[in-house]
mmCIF file of C-alpha atoms in Angstrom:
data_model
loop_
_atom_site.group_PDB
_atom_site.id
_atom_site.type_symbol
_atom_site.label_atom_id
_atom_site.label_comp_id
_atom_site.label_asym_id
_atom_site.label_seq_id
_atom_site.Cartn_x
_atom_site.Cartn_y
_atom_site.Cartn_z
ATOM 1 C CA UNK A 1 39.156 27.993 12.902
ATOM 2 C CA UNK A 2 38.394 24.038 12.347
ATOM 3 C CA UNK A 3 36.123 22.233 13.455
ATOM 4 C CA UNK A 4 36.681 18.581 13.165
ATOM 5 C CA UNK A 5 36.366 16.249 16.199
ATOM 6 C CA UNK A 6 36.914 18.658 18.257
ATOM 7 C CA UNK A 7 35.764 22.374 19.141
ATOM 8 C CA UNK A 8 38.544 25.072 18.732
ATOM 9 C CA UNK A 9 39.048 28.570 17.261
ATOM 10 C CA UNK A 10 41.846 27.155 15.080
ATOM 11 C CA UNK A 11 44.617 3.503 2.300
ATOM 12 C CA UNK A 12 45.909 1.179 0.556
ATOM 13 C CA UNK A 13 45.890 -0.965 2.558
ATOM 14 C CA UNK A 14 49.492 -2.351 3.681
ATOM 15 C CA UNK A 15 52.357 0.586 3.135
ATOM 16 C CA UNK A 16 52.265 3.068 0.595
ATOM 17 C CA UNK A 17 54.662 5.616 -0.169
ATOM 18 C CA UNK A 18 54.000 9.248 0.435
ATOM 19 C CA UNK A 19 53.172 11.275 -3.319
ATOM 20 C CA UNK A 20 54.459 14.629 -3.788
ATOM 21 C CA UNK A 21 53.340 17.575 -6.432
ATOM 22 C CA UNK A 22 55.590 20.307 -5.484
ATOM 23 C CA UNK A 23 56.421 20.653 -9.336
ATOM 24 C CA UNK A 24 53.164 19.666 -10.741
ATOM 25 C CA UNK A 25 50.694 23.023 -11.194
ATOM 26 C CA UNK A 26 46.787 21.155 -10.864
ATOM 27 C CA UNK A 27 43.375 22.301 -10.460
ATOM 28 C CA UNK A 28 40.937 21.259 -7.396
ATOM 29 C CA UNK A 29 39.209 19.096 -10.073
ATOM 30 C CA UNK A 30 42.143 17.812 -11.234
ATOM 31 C CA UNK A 31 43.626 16.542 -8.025
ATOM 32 C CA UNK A 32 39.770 15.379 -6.797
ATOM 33 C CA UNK A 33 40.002 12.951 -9.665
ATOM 34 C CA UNK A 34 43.508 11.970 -8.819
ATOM 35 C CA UNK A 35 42.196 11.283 -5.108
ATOM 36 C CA UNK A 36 38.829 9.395 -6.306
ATOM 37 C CA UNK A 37 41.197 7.400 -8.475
ATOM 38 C CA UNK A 38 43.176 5.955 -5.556
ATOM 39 C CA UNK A 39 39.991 3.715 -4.394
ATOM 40 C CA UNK A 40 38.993 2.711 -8.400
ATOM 41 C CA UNK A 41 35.985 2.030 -9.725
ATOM 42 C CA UNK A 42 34.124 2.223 -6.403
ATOM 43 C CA UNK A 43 34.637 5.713 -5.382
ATOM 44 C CA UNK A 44 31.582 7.169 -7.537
ATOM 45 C CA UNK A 45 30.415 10.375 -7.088
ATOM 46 C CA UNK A 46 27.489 8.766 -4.994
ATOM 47 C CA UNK A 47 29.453 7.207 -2.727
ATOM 48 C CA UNK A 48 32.119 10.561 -2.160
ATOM 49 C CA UNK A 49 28.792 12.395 -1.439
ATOM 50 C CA UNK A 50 27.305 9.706 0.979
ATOM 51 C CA UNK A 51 30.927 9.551 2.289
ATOM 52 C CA UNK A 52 31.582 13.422 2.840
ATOM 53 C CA UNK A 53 27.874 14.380 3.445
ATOM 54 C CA UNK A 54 27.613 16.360 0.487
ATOM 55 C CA UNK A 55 25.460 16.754 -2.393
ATOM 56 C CA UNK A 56 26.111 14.534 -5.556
ATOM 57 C CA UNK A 57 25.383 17.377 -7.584
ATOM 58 C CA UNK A 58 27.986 19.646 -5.355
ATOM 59 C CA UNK A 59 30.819 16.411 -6.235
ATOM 60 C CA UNK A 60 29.722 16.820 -9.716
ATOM 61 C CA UNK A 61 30.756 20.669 -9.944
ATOM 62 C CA UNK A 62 33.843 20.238 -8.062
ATOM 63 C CA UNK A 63 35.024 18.041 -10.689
ATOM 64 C CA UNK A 64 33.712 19.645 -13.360
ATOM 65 C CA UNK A 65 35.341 22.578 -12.259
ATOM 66 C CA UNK A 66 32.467 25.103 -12.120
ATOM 67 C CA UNK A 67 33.744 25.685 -8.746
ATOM 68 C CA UNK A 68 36.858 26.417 -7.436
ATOM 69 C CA UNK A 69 36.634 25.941 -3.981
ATOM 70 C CA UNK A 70 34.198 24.512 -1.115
ATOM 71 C CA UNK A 71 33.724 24.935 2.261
ATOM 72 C CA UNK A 72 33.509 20.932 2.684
ATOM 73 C CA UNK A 73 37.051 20.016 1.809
ATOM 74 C CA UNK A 74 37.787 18.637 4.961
ATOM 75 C CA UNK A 75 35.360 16.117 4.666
ATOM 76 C CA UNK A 76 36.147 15.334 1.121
ATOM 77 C CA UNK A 77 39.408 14.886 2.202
ATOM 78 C CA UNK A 78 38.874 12.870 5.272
ATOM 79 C CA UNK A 79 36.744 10.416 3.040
ATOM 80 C CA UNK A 80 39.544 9.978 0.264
ATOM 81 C CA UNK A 81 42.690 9.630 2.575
ATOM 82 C CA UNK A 82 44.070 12.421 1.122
ATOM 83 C CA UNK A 83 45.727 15.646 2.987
ATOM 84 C CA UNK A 84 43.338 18.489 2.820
ATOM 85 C CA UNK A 85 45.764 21.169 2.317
ATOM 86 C CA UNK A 86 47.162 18.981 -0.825
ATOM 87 C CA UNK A 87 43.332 19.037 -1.654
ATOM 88 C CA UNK A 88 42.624 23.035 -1.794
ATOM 89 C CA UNK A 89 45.981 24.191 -3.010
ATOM 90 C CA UNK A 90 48.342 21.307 -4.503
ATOM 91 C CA UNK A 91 50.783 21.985 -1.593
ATOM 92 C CA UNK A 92 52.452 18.811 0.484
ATOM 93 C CA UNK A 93 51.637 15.725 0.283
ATOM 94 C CA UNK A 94 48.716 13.634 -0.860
ATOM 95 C CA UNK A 95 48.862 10.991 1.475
ATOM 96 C CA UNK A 96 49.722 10.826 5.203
ATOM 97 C CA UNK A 97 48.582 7.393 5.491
ATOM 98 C CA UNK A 98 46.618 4.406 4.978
ATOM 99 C CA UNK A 99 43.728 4.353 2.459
ATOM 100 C CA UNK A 100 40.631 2.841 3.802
ATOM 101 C CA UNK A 101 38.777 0.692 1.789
ATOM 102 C CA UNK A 102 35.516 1.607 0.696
ATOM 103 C CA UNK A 103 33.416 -1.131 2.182
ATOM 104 C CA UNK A 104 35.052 -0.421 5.600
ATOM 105 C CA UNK A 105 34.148 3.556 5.410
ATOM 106 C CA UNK A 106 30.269 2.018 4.355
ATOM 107 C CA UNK A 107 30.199 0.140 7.195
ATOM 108 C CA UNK A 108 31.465 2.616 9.398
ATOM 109 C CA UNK A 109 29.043 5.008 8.518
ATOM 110 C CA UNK A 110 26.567 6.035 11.380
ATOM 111 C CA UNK A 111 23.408 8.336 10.843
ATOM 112 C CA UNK A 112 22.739 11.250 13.558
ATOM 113 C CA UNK A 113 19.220 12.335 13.921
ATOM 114 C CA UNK A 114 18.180 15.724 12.901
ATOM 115 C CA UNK A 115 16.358 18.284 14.896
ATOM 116 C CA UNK A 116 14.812 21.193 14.585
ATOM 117 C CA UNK A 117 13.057 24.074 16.937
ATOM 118 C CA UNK A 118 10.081 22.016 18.016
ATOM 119 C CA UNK A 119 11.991 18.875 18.869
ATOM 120 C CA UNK A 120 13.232 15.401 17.037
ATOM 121 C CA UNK A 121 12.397 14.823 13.592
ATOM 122 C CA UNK A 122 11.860 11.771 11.856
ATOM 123 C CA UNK A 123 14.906 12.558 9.340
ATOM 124 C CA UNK A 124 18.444 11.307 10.049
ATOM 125 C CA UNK A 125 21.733 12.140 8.495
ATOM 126 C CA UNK A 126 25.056 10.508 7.841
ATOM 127 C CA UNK A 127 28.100 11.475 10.230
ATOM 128 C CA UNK A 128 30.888 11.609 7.772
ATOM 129 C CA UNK A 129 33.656 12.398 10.258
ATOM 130 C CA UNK A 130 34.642 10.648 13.746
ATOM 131 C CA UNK A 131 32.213 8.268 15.476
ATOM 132 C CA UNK A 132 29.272 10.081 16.663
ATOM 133 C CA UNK A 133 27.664 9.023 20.029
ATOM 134 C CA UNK A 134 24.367 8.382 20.662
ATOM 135 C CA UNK A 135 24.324 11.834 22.606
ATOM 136 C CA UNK A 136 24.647 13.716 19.266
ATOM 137 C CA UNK A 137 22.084 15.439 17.170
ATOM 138 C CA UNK A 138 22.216 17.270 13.679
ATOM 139 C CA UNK A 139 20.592 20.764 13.543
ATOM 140 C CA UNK A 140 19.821 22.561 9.702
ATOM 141 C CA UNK A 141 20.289 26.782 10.386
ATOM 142 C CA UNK A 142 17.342 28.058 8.571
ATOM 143 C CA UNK A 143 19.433 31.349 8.769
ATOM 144 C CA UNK A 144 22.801 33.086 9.097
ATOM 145 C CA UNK A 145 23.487 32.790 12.858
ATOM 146 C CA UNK A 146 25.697 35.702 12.999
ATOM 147 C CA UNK A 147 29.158 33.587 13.487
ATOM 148 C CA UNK A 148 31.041 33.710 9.924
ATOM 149 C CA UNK A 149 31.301 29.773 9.822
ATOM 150 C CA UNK A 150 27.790 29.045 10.441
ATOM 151 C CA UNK A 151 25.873 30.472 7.494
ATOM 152 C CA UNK A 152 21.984 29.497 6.502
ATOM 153 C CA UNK A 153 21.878 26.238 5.038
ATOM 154 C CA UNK A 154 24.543 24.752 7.393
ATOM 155 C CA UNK A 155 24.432 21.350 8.825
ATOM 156 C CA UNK A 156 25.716 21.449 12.625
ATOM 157 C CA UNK A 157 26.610 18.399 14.957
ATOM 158 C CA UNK A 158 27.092 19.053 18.080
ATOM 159 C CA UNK A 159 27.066 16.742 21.405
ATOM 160 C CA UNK A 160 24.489 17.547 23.722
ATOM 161 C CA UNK A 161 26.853 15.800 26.683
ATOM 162 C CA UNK A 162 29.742 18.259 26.554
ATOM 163 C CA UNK A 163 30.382 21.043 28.206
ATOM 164 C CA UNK A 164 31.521 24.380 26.327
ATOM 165 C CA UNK A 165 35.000 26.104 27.412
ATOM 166 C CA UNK A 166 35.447 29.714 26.523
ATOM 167 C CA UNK A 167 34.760 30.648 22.271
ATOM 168 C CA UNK A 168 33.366 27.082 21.940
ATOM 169 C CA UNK A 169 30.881 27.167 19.118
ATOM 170 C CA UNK A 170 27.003 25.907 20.666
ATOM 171 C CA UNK A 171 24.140 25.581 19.564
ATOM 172 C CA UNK A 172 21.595 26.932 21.963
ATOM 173 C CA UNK A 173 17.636 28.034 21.419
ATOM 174 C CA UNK A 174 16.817 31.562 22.457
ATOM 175 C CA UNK A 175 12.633 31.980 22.309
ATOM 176 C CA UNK A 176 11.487 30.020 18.673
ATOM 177 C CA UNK A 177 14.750 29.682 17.236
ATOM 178 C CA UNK A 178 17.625 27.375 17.301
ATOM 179 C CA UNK A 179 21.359 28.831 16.292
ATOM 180 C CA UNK A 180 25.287 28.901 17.030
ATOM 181 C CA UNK A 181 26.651 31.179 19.326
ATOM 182 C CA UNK A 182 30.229 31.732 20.389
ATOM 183 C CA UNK A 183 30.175 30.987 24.206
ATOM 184 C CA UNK A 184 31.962 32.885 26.947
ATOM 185 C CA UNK A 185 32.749 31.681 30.308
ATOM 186 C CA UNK A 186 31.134 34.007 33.279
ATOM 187 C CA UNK A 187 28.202 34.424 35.184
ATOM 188 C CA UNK A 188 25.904 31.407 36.615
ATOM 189 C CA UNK A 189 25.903 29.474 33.557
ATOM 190 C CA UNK A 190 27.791 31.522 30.709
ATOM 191 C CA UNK A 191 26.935 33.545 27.910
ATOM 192 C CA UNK A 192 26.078 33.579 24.146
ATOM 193 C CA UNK A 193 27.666 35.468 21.657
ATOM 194 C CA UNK A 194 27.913 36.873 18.210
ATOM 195 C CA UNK A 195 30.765 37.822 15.791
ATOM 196 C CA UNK A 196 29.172 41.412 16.055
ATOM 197 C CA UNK A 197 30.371 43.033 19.453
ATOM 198 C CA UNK A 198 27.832 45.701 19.080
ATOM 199 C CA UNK A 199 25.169 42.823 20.002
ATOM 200 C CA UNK A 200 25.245 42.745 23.266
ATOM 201 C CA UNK A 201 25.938 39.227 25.148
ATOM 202 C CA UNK A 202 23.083 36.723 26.128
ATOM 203 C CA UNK A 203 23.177 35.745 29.334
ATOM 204 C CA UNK A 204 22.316 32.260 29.994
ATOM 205 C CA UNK A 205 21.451 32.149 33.112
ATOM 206 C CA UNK A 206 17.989 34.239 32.125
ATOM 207 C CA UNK A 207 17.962 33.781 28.451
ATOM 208 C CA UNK A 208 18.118 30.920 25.787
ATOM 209 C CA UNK A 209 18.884 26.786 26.482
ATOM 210 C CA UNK A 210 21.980 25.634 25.371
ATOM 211 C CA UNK A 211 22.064 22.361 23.460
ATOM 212 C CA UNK A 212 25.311 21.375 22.806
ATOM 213 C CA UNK A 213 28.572 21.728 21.673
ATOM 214 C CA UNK A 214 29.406 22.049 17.953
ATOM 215 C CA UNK A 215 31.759 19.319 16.718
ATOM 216 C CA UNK A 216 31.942 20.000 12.900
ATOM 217 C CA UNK A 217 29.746 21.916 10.959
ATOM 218 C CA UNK A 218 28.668 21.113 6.759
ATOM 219 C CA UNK A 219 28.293 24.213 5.054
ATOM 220 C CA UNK A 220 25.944 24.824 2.147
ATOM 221 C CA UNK A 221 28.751 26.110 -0.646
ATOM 222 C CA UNK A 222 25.842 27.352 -3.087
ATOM 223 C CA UNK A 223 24.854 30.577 -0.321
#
């Protein structure tokens, strides 16, 4: 599954010629710097982080290289024009495009409120991906929500105008606490459910408030 700008289960500016590394063996770190070298001296690892809505200190170990992998390359990509399968594994090309500059990603740069179980908080976070709307929120899972790409830690936007179609990740509340669910079509208003089919469905209709439908979700690559 992705989850991008949409929910599924599944620049330089003027032209710039496409790069290839089909013969070239490099490591994540390696090709992060080669990426982050494309905008110069701007592309810090401050700004990648405010960019990708990461950690600095999670940029920092990625090129490093005391890890190997993250569960945020498709942002990191996204915010360094790059192609995020030539990002985790060398393969394709680098670019498939324009490169933005970095003063036009800044500006585009639009914070989401976060919220919790009781209701809005007074802390906001930057949307790294897509143009969020003023209908979208930012919830932090407290704990593993029982679907495998929503795991404690996780940052989750979701839109709290659209409606879910059949194993659309949402974020609903059921009693105190707030989590994603995979939803299913049926009944009066549809149903909640788990990666786990020995849990038995939630039925919406009696149980829970859905929220919203899951856009992208940030996971937390230290759990």
């Amino acid at each position: 599954m992705s989850i991008i700008n949409s929910n599924s289960h599944e620049h330089l500016t003027g032209y710039t010629p496409s790069y290839k590394f089909t013969d070239m063996k490099t490591t994540l770190s390696e090709r992060l710097k080669i990426a982050m070298d494309l905008h110069g001296k701007k592309m810090s690892q401050g700004t990648l982080a405010k960019l990708s809505g990461i950690s600095q200190p999670t940029v920092n170990r990625l090129l490093t290289g005391k890890v190997n992998g993250s569960g945020y390359l498709i942002q990191i990509a996204h915010a360094l024009d790059v192609d995020a399968e030539w990002l985790a594994t060398g393969k394709g090309e680098m670019l498939k495009g324009e490169v933005t500059p970095i003063s036009e990603k800044l500006e585009s740069l639009k914070a989401v409120s976060v919220w919790d179980k009781n209701g809005k908080t007074e802390e906001s976070v930057i949307c790294p991906i897509g143009k969020p709307k003023n209908s979208w929120r930012a919830y932090v899972l407290e704990k593993n929500s029982g679907c495998r790409d929503a795991t404690a830690g996780s940052l989750i936007f979701v839109d709290t105008d659209s409606s879910p179609g059949t194993k659309d990740y949402v974020v609903a509340q059921v009693g105190k606490d707030v989590s994603v669910y995979s939803y299913l079509s049926g009944g009066a208003k549809g149903y909640l459910a788990v990666d786990d089919e020995r849990i038995p469905l939630l039925d919406l209709s009696s149980t829970g408030e859905l929220i919203g439908v899951v856009q992208f979700i940030l996971r937390d690559m230290r759990r």
